[in-house]
Every structure is written in structure tokens, then in C-alpha cells.
PDB file of C-alpha atoms in Angstrom:
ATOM      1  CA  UNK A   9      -8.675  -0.100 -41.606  1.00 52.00           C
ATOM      2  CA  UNK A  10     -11.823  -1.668 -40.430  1.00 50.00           C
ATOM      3  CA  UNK A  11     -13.415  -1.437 -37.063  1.00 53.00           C
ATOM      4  CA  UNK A  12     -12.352  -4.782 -35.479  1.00 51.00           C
ATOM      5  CA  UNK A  13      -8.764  -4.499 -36.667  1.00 57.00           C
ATOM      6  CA  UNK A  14      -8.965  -0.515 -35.138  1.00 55.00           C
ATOM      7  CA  UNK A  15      -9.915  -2.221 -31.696  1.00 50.00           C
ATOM      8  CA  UNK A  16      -7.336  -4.211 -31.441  1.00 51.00           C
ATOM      9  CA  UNK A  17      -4.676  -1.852 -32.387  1.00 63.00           C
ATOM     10  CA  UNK A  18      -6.119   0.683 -29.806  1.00 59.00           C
ATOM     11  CA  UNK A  19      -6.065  -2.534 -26.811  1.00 55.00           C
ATOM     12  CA  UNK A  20      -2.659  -3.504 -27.644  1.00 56.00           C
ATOM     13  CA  UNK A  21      -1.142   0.320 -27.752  1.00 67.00           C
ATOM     14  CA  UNK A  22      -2.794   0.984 -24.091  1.00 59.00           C
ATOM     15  CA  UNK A  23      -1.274  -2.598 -23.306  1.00 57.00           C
ATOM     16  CA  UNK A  24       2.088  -2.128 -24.542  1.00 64.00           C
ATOM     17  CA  UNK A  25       2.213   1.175 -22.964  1.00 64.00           C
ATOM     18  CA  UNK A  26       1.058   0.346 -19.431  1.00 57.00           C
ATOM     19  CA  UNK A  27       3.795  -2.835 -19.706  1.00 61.00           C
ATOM     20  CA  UNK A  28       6.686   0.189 -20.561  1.00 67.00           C
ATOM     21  CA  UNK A  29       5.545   2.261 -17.513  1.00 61.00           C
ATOM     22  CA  UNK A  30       5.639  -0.929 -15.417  1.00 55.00           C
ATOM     23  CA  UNK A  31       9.521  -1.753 -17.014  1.00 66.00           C
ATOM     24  CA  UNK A  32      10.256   1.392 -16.391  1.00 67.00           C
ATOM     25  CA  UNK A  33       9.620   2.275 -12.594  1.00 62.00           C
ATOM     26  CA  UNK A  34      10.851  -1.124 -12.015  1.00 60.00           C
ATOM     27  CA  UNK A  35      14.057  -0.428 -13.363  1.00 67.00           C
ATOM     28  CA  UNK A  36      14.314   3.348 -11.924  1.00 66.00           C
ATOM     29  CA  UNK A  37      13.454   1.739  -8.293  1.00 60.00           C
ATOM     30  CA  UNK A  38      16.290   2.743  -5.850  1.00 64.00           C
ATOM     31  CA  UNK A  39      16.230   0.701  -3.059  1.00 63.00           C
ATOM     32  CA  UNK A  40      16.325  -2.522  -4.376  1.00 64.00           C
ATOM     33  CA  UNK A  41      19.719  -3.574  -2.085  1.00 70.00           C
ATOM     34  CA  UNK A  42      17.513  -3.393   0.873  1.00 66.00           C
ATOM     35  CA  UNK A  43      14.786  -5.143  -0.599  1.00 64.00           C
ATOM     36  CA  UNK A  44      17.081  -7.560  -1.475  1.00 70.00           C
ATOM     37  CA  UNK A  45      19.049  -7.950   1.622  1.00 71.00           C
ATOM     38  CA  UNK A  46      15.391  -8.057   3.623  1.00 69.00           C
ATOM     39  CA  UNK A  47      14.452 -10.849   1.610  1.00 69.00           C
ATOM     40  CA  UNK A  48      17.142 -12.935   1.435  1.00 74.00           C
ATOM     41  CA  UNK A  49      17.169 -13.063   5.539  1.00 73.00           C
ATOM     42  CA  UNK A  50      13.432 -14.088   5.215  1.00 79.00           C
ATOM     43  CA  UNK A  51      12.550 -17.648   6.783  1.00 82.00           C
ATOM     44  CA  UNK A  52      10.191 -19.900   4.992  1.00 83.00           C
ATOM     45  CA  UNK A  53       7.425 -18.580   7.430  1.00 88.00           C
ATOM     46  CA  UNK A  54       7.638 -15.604   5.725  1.00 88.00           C
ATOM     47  CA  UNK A  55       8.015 -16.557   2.319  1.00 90.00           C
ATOM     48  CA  UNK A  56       4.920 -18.521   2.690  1.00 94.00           C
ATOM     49  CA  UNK A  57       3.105 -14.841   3.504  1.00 92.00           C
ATOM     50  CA  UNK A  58       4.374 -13.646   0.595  1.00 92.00           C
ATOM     51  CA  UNK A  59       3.311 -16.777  -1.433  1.00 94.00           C
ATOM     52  CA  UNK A  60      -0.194 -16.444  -0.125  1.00 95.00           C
ATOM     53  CA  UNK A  61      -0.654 -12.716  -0.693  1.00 95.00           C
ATOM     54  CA  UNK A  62       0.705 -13.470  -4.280  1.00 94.00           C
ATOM     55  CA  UNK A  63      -2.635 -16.155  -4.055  1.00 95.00           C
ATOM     56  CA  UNK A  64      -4.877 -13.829  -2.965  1.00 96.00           C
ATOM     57  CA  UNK A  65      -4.591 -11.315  -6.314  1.00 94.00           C
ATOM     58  CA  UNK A  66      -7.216 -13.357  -8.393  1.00 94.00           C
ATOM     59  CA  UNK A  67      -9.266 -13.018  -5.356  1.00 96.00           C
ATOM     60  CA  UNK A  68      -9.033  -9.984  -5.263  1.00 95.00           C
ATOM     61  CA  UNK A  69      -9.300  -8.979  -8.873  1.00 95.00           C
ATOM     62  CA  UNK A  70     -12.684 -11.513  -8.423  1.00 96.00           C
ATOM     63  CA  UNK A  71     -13.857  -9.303  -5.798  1.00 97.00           C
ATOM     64  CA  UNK A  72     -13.903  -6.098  -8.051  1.00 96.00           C
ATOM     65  CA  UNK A  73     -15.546  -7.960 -11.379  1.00 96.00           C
ATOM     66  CA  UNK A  74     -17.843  -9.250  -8.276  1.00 97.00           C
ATOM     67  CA  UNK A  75     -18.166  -5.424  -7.856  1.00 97.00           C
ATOM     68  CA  UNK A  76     -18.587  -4.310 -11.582  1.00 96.00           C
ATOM     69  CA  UNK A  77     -21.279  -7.023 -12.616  1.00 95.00           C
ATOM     70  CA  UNK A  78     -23.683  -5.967  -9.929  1.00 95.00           C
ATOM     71  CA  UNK A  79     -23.581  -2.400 -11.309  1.00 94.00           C
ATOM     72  CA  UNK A  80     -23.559  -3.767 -14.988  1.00 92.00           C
ATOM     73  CA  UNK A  81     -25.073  -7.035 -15.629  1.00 91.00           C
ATOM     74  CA  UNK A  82     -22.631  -9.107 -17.132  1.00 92.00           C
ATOM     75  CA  UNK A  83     -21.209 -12.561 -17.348  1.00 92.00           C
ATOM     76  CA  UNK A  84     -18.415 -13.280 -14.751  1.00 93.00           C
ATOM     77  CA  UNK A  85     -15.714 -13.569 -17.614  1.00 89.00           C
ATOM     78  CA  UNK A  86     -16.657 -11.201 -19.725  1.00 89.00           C
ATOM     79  CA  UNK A  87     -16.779  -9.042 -16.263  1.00 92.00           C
ATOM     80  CA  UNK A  88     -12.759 -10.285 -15.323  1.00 90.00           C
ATOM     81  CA  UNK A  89     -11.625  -9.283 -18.237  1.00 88.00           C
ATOM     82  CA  UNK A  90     -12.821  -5.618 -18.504  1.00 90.00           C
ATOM     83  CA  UNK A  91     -11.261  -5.467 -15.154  1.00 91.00           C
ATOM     84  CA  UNK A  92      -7.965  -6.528 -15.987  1.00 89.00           C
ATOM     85  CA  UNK A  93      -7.813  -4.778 -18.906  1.00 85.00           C
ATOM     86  CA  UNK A  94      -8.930  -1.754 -16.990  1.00 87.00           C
ATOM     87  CA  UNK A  95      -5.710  -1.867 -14.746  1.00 84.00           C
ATOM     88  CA  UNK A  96      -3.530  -1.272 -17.648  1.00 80.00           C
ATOM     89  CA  UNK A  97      -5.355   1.683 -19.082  1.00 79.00           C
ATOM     90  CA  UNK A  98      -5.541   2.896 -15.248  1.00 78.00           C
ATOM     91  CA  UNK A  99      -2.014   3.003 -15.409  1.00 74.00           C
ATOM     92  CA  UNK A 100      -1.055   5.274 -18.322  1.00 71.00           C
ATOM     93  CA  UNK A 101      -3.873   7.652 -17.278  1.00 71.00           C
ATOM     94  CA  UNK A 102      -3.842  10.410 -14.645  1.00 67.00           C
ATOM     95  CA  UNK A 103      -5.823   9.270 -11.552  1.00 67.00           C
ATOM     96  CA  UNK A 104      -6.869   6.144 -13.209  1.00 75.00           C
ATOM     97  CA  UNK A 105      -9.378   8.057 -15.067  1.00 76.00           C
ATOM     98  CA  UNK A 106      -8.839   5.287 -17.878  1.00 80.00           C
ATOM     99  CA  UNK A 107     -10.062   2.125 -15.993  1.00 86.00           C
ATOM    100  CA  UNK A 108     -13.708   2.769 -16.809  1.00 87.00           C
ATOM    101  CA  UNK A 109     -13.507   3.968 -20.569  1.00 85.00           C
ATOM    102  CA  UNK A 110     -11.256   1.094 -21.142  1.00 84.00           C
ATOM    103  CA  UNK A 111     -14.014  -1.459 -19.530  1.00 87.00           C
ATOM    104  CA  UNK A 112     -16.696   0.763 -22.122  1.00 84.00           C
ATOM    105  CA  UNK A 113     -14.374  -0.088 -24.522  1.00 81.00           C
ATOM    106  CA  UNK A 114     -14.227  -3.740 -24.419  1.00 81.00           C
ATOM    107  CA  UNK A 115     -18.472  -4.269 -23.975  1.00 82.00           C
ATOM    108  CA  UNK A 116     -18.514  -2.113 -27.550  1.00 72.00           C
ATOM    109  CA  UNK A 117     -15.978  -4.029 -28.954  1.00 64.00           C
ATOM    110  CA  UNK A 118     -18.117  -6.479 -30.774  1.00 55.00           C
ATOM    111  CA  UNK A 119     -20.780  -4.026 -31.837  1.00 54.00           C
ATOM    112  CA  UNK A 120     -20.905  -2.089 -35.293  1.00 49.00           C
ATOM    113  CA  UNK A 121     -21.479   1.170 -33.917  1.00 48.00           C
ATOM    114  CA  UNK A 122     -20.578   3.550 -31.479  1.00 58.00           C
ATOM    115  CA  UNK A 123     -23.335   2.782 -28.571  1.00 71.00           C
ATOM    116  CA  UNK A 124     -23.548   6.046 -26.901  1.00 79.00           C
ATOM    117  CA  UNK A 125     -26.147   4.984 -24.243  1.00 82.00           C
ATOM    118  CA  UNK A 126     -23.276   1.990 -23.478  1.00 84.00           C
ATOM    119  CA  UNK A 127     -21.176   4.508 -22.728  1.00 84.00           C
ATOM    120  CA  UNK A 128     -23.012   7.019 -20.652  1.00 87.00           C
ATOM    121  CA  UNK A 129     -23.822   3.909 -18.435  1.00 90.00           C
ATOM    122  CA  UNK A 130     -20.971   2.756 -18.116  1.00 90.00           C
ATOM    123  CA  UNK A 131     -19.346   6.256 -17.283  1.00 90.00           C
ATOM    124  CA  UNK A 132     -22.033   6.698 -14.835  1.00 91.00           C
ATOM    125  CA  UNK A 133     -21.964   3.183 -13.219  1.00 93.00           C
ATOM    126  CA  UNK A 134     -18.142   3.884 -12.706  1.00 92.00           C
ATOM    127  CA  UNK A 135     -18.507   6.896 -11.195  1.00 91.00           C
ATOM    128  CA  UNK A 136     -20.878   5.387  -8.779  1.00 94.00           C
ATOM    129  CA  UNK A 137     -18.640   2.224  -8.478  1.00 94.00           C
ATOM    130  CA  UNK A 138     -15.940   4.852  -7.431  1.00 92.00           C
ATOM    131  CA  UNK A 139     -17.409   6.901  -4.928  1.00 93.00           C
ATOM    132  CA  UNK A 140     -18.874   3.512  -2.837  1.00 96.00           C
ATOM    133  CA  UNK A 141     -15.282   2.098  -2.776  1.00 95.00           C
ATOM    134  CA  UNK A 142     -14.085   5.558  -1.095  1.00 93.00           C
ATOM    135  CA  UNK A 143     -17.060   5.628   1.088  1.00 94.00           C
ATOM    136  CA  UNK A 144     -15.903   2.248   2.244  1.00 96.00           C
ATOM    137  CA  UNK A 145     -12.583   3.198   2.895  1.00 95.00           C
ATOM    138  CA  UNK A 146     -13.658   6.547   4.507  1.00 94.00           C
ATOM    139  CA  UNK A 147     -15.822   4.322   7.222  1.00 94.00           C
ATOM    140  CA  UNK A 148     -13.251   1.750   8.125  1.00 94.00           C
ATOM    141  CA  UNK A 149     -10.586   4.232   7.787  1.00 92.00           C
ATOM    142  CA  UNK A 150     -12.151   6.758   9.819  1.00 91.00           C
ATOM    143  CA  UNK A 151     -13.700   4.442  12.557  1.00 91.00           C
ATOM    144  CA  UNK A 152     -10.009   3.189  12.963  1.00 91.00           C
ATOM    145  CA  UNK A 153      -7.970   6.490  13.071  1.00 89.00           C
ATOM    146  CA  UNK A 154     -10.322   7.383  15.803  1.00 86.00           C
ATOM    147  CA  UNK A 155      -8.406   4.706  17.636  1.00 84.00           C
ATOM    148  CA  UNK A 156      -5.161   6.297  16.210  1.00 84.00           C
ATOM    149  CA  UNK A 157      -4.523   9.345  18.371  1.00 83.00           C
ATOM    150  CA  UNK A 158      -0.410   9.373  17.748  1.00 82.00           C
ATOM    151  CA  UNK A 159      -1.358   9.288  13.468  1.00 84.00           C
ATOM    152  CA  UNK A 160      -3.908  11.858  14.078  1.00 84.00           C
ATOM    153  CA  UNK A 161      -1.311  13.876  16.137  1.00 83.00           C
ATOM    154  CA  UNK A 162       0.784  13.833  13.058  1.00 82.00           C
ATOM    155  CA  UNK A 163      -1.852  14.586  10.508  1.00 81.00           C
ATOM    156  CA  UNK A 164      -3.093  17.597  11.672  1.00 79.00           C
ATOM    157  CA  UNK A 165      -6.295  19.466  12.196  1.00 78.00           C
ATOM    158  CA  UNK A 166      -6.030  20.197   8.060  1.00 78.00           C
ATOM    159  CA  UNK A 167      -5.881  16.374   7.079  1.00 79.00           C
ATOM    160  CA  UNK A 168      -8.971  16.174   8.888  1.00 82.00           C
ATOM    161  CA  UNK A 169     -11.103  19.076   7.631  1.00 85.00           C
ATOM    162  CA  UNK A 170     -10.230  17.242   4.082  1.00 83.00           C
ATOM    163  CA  UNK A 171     -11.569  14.053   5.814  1.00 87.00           C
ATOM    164  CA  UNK A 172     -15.264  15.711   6.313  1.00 88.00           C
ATOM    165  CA  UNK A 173     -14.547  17.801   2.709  1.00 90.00           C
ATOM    166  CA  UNK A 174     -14.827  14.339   0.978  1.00 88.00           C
ATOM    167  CA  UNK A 175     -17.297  12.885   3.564  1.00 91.00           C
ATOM    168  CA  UNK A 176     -19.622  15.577   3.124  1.00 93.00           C
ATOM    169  CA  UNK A 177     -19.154  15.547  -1.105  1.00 91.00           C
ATOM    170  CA  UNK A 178     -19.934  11.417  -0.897  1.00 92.00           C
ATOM    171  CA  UNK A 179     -22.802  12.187   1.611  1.00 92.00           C
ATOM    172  CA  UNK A 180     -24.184  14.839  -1.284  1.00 93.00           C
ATOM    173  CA  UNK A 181     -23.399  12.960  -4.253  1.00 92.00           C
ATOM    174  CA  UNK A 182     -24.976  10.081  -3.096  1.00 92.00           C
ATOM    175  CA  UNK A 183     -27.925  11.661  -2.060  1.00 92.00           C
ATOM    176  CA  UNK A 184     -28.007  12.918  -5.839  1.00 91.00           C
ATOM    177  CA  UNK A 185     -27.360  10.162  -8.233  1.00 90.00           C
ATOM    178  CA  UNK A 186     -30.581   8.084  -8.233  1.00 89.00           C
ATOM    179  CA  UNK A 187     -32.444  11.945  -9.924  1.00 90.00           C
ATOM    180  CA  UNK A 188     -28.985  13.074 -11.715  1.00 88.00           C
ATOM    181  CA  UNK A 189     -27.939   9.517 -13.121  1.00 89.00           C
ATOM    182  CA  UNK A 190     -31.490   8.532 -13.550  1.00 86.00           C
ATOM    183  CA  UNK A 191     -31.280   9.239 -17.966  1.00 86.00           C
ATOM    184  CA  UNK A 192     -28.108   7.143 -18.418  1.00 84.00           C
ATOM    185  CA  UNK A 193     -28.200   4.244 -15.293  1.00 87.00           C
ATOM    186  CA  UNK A 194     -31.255   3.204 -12.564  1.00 87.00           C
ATOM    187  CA  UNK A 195     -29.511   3.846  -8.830  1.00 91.00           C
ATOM    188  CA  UNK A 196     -30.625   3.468  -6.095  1.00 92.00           C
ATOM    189  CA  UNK A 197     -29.958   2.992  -2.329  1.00 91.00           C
ATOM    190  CA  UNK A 198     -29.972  -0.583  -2.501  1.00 93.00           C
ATOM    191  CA  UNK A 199     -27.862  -0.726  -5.009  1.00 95.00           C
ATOM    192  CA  UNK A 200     -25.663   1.940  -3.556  1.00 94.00           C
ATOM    193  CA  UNK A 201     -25.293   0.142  -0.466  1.00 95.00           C
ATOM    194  CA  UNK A 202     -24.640  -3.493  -1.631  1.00 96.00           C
ATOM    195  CA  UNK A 203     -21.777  -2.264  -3.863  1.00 96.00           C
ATOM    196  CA  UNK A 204     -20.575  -0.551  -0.515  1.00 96.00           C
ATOM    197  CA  UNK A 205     -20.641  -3.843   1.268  1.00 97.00           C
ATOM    198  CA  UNK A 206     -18.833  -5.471  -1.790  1.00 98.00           C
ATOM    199  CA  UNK A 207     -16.027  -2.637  -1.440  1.00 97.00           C
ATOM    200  CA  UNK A 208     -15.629  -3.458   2.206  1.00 97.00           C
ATOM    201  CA  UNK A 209     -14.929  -7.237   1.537  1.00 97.00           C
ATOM    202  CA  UNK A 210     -12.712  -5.658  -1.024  1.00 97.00           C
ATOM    203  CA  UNK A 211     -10.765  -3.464   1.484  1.00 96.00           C
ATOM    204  CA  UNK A 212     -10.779  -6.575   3.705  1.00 96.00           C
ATOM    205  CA  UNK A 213      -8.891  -8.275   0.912  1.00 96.00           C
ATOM    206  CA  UNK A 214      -6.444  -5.559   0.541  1.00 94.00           C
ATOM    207  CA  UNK A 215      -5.817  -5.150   4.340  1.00 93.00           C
ATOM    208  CA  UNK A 216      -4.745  -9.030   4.305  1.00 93.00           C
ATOM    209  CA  UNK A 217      -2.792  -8.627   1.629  1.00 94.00           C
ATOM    210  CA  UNK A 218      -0.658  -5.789   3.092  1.00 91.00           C
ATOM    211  CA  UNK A 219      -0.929  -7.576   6.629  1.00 90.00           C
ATOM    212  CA  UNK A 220       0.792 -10.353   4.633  1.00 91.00           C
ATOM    213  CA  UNK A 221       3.781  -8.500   3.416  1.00 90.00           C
ATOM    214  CA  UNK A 222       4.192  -6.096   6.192  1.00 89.00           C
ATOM    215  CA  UNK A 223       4.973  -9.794   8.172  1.00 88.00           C
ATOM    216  CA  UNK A 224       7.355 -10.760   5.585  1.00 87.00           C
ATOM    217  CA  UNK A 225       9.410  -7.972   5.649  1.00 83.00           C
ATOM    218  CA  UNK A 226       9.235  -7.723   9.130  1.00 80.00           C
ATOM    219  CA  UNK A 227       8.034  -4.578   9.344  1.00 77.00           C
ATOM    220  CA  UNK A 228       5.120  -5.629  12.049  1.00 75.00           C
ATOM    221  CA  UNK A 229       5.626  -7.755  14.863  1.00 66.00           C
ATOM    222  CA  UNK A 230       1.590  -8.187  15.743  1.00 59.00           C
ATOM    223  CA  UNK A 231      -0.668  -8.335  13.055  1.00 57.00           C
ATOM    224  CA  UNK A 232      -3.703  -8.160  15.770  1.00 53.00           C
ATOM    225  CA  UNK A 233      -2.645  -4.753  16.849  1.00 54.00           C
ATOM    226  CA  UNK A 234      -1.651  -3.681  13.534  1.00 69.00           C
ATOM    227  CA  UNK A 235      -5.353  -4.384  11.743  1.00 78.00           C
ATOM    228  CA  UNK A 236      -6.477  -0.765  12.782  1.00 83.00           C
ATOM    229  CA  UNK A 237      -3.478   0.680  11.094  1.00 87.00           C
ATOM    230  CA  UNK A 238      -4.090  -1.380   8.106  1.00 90.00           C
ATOM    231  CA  UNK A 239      -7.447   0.155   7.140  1.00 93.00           C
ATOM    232  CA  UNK A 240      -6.005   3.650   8.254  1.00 90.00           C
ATOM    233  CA  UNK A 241      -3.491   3.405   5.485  1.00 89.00           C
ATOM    234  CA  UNK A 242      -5.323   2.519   2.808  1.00 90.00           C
ATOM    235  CA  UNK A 243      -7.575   5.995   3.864  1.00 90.00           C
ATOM    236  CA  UNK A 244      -4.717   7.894   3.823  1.00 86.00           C
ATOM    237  CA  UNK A 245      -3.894   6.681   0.501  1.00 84.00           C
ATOM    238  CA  UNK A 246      -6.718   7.255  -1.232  1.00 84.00           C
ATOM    239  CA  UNK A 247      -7.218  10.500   0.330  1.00 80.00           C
ATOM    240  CA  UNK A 248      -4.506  11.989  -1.165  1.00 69.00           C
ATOM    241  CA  UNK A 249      -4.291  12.811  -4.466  1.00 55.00           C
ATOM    242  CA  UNK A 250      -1.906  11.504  -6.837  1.00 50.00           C
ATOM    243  CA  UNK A 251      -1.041  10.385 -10.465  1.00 45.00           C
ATOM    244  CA  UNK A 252       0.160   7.035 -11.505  1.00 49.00           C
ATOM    245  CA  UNK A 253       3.877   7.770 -11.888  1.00 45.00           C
ATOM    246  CA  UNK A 254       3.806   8.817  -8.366  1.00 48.00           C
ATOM    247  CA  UNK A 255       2.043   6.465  -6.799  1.00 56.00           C
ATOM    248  CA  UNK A 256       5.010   4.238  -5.083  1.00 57.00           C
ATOM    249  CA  UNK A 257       6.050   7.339  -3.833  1.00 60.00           C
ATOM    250  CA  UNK A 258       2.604   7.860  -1.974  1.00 63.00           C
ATOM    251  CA  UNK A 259       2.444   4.886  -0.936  1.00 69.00           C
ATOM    252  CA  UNK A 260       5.455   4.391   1.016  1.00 68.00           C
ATOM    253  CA  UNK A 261       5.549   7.707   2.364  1.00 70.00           C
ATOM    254  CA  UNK A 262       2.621   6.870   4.158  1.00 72.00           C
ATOM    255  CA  UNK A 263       3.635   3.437   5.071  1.00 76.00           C
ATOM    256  CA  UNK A 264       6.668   4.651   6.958  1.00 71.00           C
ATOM    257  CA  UNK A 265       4.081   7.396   8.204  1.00 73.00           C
ATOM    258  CA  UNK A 266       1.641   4.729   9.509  1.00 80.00           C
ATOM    259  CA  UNK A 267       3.426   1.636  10.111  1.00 77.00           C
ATOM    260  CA  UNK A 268       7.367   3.155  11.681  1.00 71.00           C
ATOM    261  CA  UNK A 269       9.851   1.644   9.472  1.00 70.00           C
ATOM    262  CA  UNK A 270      11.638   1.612   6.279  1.00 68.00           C
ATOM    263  CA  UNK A 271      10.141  -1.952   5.288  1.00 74.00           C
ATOM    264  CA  UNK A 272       6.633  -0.873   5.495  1.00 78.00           C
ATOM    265  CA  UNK A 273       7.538   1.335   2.522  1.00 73.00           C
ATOM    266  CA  UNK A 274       9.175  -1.347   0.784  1.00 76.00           C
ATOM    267  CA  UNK A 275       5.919  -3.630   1.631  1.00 81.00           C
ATOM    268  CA  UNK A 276       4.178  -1.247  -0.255  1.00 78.00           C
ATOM    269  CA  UNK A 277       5.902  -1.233  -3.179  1.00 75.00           C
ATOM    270  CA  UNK A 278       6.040  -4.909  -3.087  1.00 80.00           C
ATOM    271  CA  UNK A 279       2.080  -4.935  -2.921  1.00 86.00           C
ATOM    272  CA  UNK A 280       1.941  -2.327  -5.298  1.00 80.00           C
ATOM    273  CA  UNK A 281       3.907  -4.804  -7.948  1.00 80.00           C
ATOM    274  CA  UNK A 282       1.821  -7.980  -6.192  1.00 87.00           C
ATOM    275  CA  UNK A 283      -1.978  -5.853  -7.264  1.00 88.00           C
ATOM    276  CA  UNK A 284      -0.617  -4.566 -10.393  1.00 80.00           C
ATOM    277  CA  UNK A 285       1.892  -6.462 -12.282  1.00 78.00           C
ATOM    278  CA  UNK A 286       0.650  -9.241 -11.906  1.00 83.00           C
ATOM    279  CA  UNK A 287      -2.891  -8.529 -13.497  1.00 82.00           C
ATOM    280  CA  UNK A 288      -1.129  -6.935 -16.419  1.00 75.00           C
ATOM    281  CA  UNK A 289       0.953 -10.448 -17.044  1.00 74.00           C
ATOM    282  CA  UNK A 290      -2.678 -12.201 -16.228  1.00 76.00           C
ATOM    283  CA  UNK A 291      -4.486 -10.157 -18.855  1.00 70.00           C
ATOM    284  CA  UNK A 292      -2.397 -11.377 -22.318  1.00 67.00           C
ATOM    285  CA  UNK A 293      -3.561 -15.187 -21.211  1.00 68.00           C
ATOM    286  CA  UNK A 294      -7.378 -13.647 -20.970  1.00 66.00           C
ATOM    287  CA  UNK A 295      -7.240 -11.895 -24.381  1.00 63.00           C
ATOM    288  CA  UNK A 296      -5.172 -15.165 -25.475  1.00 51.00           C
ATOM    289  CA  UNK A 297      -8.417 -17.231 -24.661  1.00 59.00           C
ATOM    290  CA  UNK A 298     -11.102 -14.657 -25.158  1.00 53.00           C
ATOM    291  CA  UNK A 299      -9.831 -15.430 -29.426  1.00 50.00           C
TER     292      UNK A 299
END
């Protein structure tokens, strides 16, 4: 077997098997006679929020290979493609520890050798790309729960000694990457803080798209007074950890936590399919075109 034709049997395995998972929790969901029953009492008004958070994926899927190519120079296509190719292999691997191997995976593709330098940048670029997305979401998160006294109630003085655990570990590992990363990747604070900004705009994305759906559904009734919440959730989310196969779960749990009602767990699992189906359908018609 040569080493183009062992390429593409190792893309299409992690594809096929991140389309199975995807089959399968959508056919093991539970509660789809209340999803159902919410959306078939939905007025055009609110199927035209769904339509435009449905819009909004390539946007956001834009922002991240926006994202990716300023910490690895690249050309924008060959940068949206390692990015939704990296949502399947994030899928089928514990804490999505697959989406930046797989993107390593792709750049090498065309090469005749194993490029170990590649790799060790692109390992150490994702790790950086990482950590700015959760420092992001740790300053608009935390900035808004301050606002949040009943949530905070209900988290607990442990949820937020975790909350400056992870601020403090950003704060260090930050402060150590340009020296530690410096053999494999250049860092620096510029770059450190641009990709910071781009994760914001990212969140921003994110927030509108849940904004959307949580309208929808009906699960909001003011999306002004509901933008703090928004950023809040997406904090608690990512602050707790969690595999793949449990993900809906998370994410619900702290919908209903964060937002008061069944349907904000069911507009999470709606976004959930929105963000991540629909990149893994997107994906065969970019390796289709990428021939």
C-alpha cells in the first residue's frame, strides 16, 4: 500500500466513524416528541431564527480557519478544510484531542515523508490556539457572571476556585510559551493577543447563534437581557470537563441551569447538531473538490 492510498484510507476511517457517532446519538436522543411538538407550534418568525443560525455555520467555521491561518500561514481553503476535517476527528476523540493531529495530518498529506518539525508546530500552534479561545471565554464569561449573582448562588464557592485554577494556569502558560514553544513555533504576545481577539468574534458568533435558537424554541423572551447569560454558558461549558459522547448531556444540563427551562436544553442540542453536523455533511463536498 503506498503512502497516498494509506492517507486516504486513514481520512475516510476517522470520517466514517465520526458520521456513525453522529447516527448514533441522533437516533438514541430521547426527547425528540418535545422537540417536535416545540417546533411544529413555531411561527415563521421563528423559523426564520433558526434559518439564519443554520446561515451563520460557514461563518462561523470561517471565523476559526480565520483563527488557524494566523497561527499557521496558510491559504484560506487549504485552512477551511483542515478545519472541517478537524471536527470529525474531534468527535471520535476524547476531549477533542484529535482536531489538531487531524489538521497536521492533512498539511503532510502531500509530502513524501513524515515532517516532524510540521508536526511539532502544528501541535504547538494548537495548543496555543486552544488556550486563547478559553481565555476568551474565561473574560466574557467571567465579566458577565459577575452580573449573575442568582447563577453564582447556584454554582458555589467550588465552581469558582476552579474559575481562578484555570485563570491562573492560562495566566502561567501564557507567560511561558514564547521561551517553552520557542524550538517548534515563534509566539509571542502579539500574536497571543490577536488570536484572542479572533476567539472573541468567535464567541460572539456562537452567542448569536444560541441567542437564535433559544428565540425559536421559545425558551427566552428578551434576547437583550439574556446576552449576559449567553456568554456565561458557553464558560460554564467549557469549564467543565467532558468527552464527546457526553457532550449533549453537558450542554443541556447547563442550559436548563443558565437559561430556566426545558427548551434551552433542547436549544442546545439543536445548536450542537447546527455547529457539528452540518460541517461533517460540508466536509465530503470539500474533499469532493479538493480531487
Amino acid at each position: 500500500m503506498d503512502r497516498k492510498t494509506l492517507y486516504h484510507l486513514i481520512e475516510w476511517s476517522v470520517a466514517f466513524a465520526a458520521c456513525a457517532f453522529l447516527v448514533w446519538k441522533i437516533a438514541t436522543y430521547e426527547d425528540y416528541a418535545a422537540l417536535g411538538e416545540t417546533l411544529r407550534g413555531m411561527g415563521w418568525q421563528q423559523w426564520l431564527a433558526i434559518g439564519l443560525c443554520v446561515a451563520l455555520m460557514p461563518l462561523n467555521m470561517a471565523l476559526e480557519a480565520w483563527r488557524w491561518r494566523t497561527l499557521v500561514p496558510m491559504s484560506w481553503r487549504d485552512a477551511h478544510r483542515q478545519v472541517y476535517y478537524s471536527k470529525l476527528a474531534g468527535l471520535i476523540t476524547p476531549w477533542r484531542l484529535g482536531e489538531y493531529p487531524a489538521r497536521g495530518f492533512l498539511m503532510s498529506e502531500g509530502a513524501n515523508m513524515i515532517d516532524k518539525a510540521l508536526w511539532y508546530k502544528v501541535l504547538a500552534m494548537g495548543a496555543v490556539g486552544s488556550a486563547t479561545m478559553t481565555a476568551a471565554i474565561l473574560l466574557a464569561g467571567v465579566a458577565a457572571l459577575a452580573f449573575s449573582p442568582a447563577i453564582m448562588a447556584q454554582l458555589g464557592d467550588s465552581y469558582l476556585y476552579a474559575l481562578a485554577m484555570v485563570i491562573l494556569v492560562l495566566m502561567i502558560a501564557f507567560a511561558l510559551a514564547p521561551k517553552a514553544l520557542k524550538k517548534y513555533a515563534e509566539v509571542n504576545g502579539a500574536l497571543v493577543v490577536k488570536s484572542i481577539a479572533q476567539s472573541f468574534v468567535r464567541l460572539v458568533c456562537w452567542c448569536v447563534q444560541l441567542g437564535l435558537v433559544l428565540y425559536a424554541l421559545g425558551a427566552i423572551d428578551n434576547l437583550q437581557l439574556t446576552i449576559g447569560n449567553l456568554f456565561v454558558y458557553y464558560l460554564l461549558v467549557t469549564i467543565t470537563p467532558n468527552v464527546p459522547i457526553a457532550e449533549i448531556g453537558v450542554r443541556g444540563a447547563w442550559a436548563i441551569l443558565v437559561f430556566g427551562t426545558m427548551n434551552a436544553a433542547m436549544a442546545g442540542v439543536l445548536l450542537w447538531i447546527i455547529n457539528t453536523l452540518l460541517p461533517c455533511v460540508v466536509w465530503v463536498f470539500l474533499k469532493k473538490n479538493a480531487k
